[in-house]
Coordinates of C-alpha atoms and ligand atoms in Angstrom, one line a residue:
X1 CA 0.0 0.0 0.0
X2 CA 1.2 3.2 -0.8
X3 CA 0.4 6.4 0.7
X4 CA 1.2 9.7 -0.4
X5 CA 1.6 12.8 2.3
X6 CA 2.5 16.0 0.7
X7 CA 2.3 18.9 2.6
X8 CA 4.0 22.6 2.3
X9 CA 6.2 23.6 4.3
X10 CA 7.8 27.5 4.0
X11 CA 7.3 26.9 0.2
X12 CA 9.2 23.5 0.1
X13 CA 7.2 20.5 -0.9
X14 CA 7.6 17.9 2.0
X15 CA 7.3 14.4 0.5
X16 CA 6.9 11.5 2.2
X17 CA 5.8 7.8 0.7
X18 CA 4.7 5.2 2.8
X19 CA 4.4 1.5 1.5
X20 CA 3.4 -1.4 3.6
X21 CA 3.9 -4.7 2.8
X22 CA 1.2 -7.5 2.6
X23 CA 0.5 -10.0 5.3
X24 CA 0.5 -13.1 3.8
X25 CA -1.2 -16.3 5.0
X26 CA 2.4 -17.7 5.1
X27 CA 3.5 -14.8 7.0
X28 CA 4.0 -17.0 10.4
X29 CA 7.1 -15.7 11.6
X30 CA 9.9 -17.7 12.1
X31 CA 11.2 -17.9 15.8
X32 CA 15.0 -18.7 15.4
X33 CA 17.6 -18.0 17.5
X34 CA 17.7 -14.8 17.5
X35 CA 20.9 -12.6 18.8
X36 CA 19.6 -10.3 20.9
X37 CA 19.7 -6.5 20.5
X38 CA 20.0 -4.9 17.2
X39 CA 23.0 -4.7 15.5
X40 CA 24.5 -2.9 12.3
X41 CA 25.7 -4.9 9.5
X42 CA 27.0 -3.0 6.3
X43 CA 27.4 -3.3 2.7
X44 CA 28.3 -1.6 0.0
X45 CA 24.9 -0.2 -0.7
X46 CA 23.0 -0.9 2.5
X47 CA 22.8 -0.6 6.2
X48 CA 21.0 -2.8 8.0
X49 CA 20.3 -2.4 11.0
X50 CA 18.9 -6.0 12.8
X51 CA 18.2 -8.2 15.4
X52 CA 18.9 -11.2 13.7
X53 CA 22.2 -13.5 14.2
X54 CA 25.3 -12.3 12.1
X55 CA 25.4 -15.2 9.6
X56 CA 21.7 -14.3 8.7
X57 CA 22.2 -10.7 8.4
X58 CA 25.8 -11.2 6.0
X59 CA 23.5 -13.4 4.4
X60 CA 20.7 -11.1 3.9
X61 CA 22.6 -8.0 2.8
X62 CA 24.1 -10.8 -0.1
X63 CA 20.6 -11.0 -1.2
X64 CA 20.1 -7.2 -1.0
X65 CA 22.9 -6.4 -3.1
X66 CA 22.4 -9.0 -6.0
X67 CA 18.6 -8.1 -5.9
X68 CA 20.0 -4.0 -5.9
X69 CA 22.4 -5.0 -8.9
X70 CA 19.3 -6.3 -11.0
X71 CA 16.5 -3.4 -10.3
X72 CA 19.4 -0.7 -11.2
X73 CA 20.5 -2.6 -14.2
X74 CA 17.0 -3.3 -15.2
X75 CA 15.9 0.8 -14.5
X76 CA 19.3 2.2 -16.1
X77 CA 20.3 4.2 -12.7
X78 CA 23.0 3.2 -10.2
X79 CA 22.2 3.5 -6.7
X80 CA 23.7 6.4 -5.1
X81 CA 23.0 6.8 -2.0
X82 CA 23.3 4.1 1.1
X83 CA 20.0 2.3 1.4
X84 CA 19.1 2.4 5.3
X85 CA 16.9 -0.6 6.2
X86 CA 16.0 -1.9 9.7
X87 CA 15.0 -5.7 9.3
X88 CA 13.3 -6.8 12.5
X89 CA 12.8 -10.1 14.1
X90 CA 11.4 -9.2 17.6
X91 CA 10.3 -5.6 18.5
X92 CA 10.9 -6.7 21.7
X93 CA 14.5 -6.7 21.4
X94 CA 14.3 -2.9 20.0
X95 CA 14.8 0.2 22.4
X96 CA 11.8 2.5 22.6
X97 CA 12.0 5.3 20.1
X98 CA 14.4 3.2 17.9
X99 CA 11.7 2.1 15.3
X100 CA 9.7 5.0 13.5
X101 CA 6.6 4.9 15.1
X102 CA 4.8 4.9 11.6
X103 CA 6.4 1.5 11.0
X104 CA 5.4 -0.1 14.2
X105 CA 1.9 -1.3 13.2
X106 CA 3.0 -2.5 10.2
X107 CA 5.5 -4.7 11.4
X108 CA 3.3 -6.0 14.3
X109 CA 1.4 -7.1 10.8
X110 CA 3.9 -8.9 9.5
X111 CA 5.2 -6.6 6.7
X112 CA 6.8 -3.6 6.5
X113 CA 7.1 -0.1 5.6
X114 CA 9.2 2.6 3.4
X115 CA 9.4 6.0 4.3
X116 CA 10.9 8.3 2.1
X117 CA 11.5 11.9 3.0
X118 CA 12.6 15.2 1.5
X119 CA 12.7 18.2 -0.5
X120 CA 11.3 18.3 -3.9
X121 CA 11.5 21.8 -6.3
X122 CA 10.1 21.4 -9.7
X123 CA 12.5 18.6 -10.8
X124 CA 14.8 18.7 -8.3
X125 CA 14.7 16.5 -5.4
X126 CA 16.5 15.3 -2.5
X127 CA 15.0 12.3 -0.8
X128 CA 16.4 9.9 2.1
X129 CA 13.8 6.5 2.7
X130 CA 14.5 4.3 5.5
X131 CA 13.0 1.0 5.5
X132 CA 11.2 -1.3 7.8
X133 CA 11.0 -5.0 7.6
X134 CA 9.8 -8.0 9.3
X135 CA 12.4 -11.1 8.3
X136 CA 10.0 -13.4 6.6
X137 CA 12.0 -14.1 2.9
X138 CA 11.0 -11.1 0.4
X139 CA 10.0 -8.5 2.5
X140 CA 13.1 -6.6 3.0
X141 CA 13.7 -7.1 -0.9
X142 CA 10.2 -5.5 -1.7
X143 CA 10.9 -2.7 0.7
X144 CA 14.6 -2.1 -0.7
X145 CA 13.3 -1.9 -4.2
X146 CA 10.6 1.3 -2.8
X147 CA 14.3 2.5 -1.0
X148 CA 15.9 2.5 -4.5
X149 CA 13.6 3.8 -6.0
X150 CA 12.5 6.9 -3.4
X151 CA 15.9 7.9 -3.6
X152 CA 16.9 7.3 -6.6
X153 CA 13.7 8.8 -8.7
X154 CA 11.8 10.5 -6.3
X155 CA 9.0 8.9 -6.3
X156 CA 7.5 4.9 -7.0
X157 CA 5.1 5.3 -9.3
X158 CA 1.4 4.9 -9.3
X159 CA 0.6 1.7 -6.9
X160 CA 0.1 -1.2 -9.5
X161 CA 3.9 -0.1 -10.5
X162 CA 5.2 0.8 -7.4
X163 CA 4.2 -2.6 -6.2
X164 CA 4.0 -4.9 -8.5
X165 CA 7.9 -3.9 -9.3
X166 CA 8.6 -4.0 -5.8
X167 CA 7.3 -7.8 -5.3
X168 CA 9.2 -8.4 -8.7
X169 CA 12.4 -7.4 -7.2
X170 CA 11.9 -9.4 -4.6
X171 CA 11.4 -12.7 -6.4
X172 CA 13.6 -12.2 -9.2
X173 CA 16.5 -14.3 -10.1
X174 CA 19.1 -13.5 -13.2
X175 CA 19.2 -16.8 -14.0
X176 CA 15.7 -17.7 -13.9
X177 CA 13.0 -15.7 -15.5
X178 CA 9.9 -18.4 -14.6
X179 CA 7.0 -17.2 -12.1
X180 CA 8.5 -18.1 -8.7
X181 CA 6.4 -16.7 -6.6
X182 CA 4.8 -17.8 -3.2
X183 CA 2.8 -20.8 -4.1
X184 CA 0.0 -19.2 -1.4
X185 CA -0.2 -16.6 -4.8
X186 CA -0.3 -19.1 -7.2
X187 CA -3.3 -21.0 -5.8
X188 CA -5.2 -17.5 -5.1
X189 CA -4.9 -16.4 -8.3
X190 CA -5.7 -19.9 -9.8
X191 CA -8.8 -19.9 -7.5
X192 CA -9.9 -16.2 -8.1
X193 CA -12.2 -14.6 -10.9
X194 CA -9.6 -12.7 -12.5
X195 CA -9.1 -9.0 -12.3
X196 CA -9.7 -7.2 -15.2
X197 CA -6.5 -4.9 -16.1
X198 CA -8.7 -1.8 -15.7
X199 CA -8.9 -2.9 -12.4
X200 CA -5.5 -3.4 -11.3
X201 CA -4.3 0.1 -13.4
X202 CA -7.4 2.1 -12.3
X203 CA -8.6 1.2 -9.2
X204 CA -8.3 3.5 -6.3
X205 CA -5.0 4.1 -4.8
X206 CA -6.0 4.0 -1.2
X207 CA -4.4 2.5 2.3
X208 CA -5.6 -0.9 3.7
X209 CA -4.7 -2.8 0.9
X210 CA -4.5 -6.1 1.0
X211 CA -1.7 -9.0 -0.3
X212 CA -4.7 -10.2 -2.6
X213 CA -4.1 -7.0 -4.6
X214 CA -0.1 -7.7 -4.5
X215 CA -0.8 -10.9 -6.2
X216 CA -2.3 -8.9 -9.0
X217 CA -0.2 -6.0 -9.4
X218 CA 2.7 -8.7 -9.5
X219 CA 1.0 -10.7 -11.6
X220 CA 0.5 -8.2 -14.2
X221 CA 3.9 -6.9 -14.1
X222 CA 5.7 -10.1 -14.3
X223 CA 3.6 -10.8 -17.9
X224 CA 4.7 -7.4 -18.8
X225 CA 8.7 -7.7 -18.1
X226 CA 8.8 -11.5 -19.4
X227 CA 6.3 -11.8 -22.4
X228 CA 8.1 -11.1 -25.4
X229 CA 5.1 -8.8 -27.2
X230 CA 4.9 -6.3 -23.8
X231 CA 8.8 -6.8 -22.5
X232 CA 10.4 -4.2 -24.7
X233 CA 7.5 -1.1 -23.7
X234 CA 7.3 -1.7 -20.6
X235 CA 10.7 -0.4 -19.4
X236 CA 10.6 2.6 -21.0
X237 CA 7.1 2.8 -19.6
X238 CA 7.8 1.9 -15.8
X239 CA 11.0 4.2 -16.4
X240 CA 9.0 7.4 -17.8
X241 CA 6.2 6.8 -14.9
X242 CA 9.1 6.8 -12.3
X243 CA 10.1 10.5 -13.8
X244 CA 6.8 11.3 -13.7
X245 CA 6.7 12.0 -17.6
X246 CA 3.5 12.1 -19.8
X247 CA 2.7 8.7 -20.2
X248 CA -0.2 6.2 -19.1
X249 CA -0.1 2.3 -19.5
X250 CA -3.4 3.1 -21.8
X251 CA -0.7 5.4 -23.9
X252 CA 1.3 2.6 -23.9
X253 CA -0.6 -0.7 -24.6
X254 CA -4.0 0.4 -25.5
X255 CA -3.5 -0.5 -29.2
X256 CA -2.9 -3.5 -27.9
X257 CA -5.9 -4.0 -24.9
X258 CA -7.0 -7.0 -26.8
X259 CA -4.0 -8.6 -27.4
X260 CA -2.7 -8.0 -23.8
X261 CA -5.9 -9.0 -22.0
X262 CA -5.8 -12.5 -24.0
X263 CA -2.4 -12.8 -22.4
X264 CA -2.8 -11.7 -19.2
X265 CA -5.7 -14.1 -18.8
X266 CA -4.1 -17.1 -20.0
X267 CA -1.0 -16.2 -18.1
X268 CA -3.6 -16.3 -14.8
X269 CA -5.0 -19.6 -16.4
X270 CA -1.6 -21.2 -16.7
X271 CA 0.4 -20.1 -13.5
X272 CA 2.3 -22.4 -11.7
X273 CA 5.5 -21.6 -9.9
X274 CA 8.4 -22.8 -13.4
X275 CA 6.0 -21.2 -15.8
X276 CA 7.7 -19.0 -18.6
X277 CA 6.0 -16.4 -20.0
X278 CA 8.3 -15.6 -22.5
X279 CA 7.7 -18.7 -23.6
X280 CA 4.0 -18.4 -24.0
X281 CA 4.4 -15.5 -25.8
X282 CA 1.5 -15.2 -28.1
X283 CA 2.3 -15.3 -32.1
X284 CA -0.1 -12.4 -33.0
X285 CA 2.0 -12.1 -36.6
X286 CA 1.2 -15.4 -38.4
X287 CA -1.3 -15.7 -40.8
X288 CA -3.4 -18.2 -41.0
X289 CA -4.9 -20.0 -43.9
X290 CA -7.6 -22.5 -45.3
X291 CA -5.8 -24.2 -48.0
X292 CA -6.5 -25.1 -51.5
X293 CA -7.3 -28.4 -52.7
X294 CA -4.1 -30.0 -52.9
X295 CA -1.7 -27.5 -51.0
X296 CA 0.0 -28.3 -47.9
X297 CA 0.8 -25.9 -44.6
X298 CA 4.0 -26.4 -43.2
X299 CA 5.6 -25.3 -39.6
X300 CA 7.9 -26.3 -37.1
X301 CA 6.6 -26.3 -33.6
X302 CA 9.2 -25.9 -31.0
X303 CA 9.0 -28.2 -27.8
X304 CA 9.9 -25.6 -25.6
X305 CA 7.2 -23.1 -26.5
X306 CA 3.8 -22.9 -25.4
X307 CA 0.8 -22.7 -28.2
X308 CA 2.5 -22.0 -31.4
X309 CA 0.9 -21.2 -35.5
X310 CA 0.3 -24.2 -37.9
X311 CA -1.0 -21.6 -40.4
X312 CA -3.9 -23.5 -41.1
X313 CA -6.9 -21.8 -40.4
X314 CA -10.3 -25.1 -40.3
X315 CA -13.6 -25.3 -40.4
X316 CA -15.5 -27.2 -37.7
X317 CA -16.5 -30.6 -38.6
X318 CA -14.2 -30.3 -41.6
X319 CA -11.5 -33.1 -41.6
X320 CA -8.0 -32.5 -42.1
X321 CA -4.7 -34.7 -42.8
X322 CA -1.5 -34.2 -40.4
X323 CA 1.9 -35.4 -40.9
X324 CA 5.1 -34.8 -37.9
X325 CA 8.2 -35.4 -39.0
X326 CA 11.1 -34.8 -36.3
X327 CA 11.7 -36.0 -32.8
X328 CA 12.0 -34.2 -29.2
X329 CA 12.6 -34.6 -25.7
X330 CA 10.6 -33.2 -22.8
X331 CA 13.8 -33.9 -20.0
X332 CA 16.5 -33.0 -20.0
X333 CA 18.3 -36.6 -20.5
X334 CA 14.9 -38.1 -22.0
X335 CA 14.6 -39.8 -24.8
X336 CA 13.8 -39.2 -28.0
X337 CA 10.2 -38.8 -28.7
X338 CA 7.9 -38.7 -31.7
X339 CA 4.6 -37.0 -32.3
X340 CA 2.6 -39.6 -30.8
X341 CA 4.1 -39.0 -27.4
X342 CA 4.7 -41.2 -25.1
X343 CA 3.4 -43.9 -23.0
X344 CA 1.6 -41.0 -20.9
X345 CA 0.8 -39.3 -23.9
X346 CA 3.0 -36.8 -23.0
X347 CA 5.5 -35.6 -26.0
X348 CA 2.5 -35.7 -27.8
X349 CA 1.5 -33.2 -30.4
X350 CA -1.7 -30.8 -29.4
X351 CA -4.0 -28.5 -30.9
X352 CA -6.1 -25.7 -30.1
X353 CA -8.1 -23.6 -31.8
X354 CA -8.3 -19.6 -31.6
X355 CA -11.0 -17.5 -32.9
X356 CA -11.9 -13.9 -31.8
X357 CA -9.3 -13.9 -29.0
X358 CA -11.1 -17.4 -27.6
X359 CA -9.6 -20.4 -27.2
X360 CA -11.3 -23.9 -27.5
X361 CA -10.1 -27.2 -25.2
X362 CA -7.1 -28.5 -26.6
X363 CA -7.4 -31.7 -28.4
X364 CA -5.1 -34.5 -29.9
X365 CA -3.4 -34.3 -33.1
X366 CA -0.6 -36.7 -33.1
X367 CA 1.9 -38.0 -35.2
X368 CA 0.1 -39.0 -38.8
X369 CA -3.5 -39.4 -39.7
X370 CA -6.6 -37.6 -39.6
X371 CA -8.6 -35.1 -37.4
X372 CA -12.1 -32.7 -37.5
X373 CA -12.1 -30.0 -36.4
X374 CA -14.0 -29.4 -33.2
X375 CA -14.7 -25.4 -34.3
X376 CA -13.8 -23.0 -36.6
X377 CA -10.8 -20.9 -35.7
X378 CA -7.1 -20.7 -36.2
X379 CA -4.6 -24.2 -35.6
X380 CA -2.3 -23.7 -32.7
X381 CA 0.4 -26.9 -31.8
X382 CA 2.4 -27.6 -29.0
X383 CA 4.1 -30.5 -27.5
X384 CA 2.8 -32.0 -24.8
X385 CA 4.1 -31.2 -21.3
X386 CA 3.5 -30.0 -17.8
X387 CA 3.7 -25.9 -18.5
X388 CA 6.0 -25.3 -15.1
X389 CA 8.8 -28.0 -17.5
X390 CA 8.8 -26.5 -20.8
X391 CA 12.3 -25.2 -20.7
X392 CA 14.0 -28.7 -20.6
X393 CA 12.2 -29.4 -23.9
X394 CA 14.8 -29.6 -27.2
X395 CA 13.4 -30.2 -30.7
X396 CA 11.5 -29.2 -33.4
X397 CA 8.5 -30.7 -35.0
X398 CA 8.2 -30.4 -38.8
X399 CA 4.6 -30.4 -39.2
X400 CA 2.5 -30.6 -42.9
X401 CA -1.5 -29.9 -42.9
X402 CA -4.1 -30.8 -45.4
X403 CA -7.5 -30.8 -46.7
X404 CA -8.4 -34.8 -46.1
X405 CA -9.8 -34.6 -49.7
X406 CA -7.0 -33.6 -51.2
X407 CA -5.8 -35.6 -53.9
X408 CA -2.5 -36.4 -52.5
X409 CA -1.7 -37.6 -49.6
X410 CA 0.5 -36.5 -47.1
X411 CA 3.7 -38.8 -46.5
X412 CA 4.2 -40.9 -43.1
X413 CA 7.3 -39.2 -41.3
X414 CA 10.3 -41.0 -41.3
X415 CA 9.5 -41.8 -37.3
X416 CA 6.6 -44.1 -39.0
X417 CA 8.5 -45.5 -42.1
X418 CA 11.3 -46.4 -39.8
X419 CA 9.0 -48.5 -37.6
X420 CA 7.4 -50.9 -40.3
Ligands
LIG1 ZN1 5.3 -2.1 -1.1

């Protein structure tokens, strides 16, 4: 949650942002042993002040920094002034007066609390946060990222940014770009009706907000860093929002609303902690076709993607010839599998069909034979596989589509000649 105080003071602007962190149903805190009475610990960017025990809080200003490295990278801007952050275990173990007041309750909540003060004229501004933190994983990330940013830009941006970058930061790993979120967000958002964007962008910016709304701002944010349609806007966007320039995400993506929405809601459909939106990116250039009599479609479907064109746009009840020539592996040290999958059936090749941003249920498709189409709408293919382990997949599928009338025949792949 984010609240803005702004008040004037002898013609100075006094400027104050206030975050506090969601209390999460996984939120019980851990009772370790603590060291008693807080203790500085410094790095070359923080200082962290903490009642934790020393090999915790070397361990937790390593996380600090890598997680400072990637938000500054990502945003363009070193950090350039010490990030001041208390991380606290046990208010008990605090002197009276020691803690901001302001942060107290939402500590006792279980989350925590950036406040960032100073002097802003026109442009110009000069502003010192100090951060508050229970110890519970990610919350002194989130809160370092509002630091970073306070200092750094002045401000955080309207809350779905502010937040949803700031739960970003503290989940993200350089090495890993899948959804690795708290699985307690993963099974909300699977269970929820999804929020619409509008919803998320436009809704009130008001205190009392809940970790439910976390999970969406997040959500939405992830899609847009990862997906490959949104990724390359949405820096500049979240960059020119931080400098308070004249831009909206409407500005931005709203010659794309359709496009995005689709996305967004599959993304919501499909997430599971190891899903890759990248990889789901949505092909919104292919053209589809029906063909002619005797022509074929061609494409080769990667195993490592999510839903990708065939080119061939059908008919429903109208029945179609297939032929996959090729062979992948959904593991990493798997073996070599054909169209026709597995034992499981998984490996196999899918099919869905798209039509006026719907999708129907996938169905089979396989290695060679024949199919009708359950609907009209645009062929999409994809290997068959648990969406949290596409990125182990290798291989491409060389697929050829036909009219079933057509004169000629497709050929059996090789996989099938082979075999007889
Ligand atoms: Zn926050």
């Amino acid at each position: 949650m984010l609240v803005f105080v702004r008040r004037s003071v002898f013609g100075l602007l006094l400027f104050l942002v206030a975050t506090l962190l969601m209390v999460s149903p996984a939120s019980a805190q851990r009772k370790t042993e603590s060291a008693t009475g807080p203790r500085d610990f410094r790095s070359k960017n923080f200082l962290l002040h903490t009642d934790i025990t020393d090999e915790r809080a070397k361990d937790l200003l390593k996380k600090l920094e890598s997680m400072l490295t990637l938000v500054s990278k990502y945003w363009g801007q070193p950090n350039r002034k010490t990030i001041e952050i208390f991380v606290v275990e046990d208010l008990n173990n605090w002197a009276q007066g020691r803690i901001d007041p302001r942060a107290i309750g939402s500590l006792r909540g279980g989350g925590g609390l950036t406040i960032a003060e100073g002097v802003r004229l026109g442009n110009a501004f000069n502003m010192n946060a100090k951060s508050y933190a229970v110890t519970r994983e990610g919350t002194p990330l989130h809160e370092a990222v509002h630091a970073y940013c306070s200092q750094t830009f002045g401000r955080t941006g309207p809350v779905w940014y502010s937040e949803g970058m700031a739960e970003m930061g503290a989940y993200w790993d350089p090495k890993d770009p899948s959804v690795n979120c708290g699985e307690y967000i993963v099974r909300y958002i699977r269970k929820s009706e999804p929020k619409t964007l509008n919803e998320i962008i436009n809704s009130p910016e008001t205190t009392g907000d809940s970790w439910q709304n976390y999970a969406w701002r997040w959500a939405l944010c992830h899609l847009l860093a990862n997906n490959e349609n949104y990724r390359k806007r949405f820096r500049p966007l979240g960059l020119a929002l931080l400098q308070k320039k004249k831009t909206s995400f409407e500005r931005v993506y709203g010659s794309m609303a359709k496009e995005i929405s689709f996305e967004y809601l599959f993304f919501l459909n499909h997430l599971e902690r190891g899903l890759r939106a990248d990889l789901c990116s949505w092909d919104w250039k292919a053209k589809y076709a029906r063909p002619r009599r005797n022509n074929s479609l061609l494409s080769k479907i990667n195993a490592k993607r999510g839903w990708q064109p065939s080119r061939l746009r059908v008919k429903k009840g109208e029945e179609y010839q297939v032929s996959a020539e090729g062979t992948w592996k959904i593991a990493k040290n798997g073996e070599p599998i054909n169209a026709a999958g597995d034992d499981d059936g998984n490996g196999k090749l899918f099919g869905i069909l798209f039509d006026d941003y719907e999708l129907s249920e996938p169905f089979e498709i396989g290695i060679y034979g024949k199919f009708t189409a359950p609907g009209d709408g645009d062929l999409l293919l994809r290997c068959k596989d648990e969406w949290h382990e596409l990125i182990d997949n290798t291989g491409l599928m060389t697929v050829r589509l036909k009219r079933a009338d057509a004169p000629t025949p497709l050929p059996k792949p090789k996989q099938l000649r082979d075999a007889e």
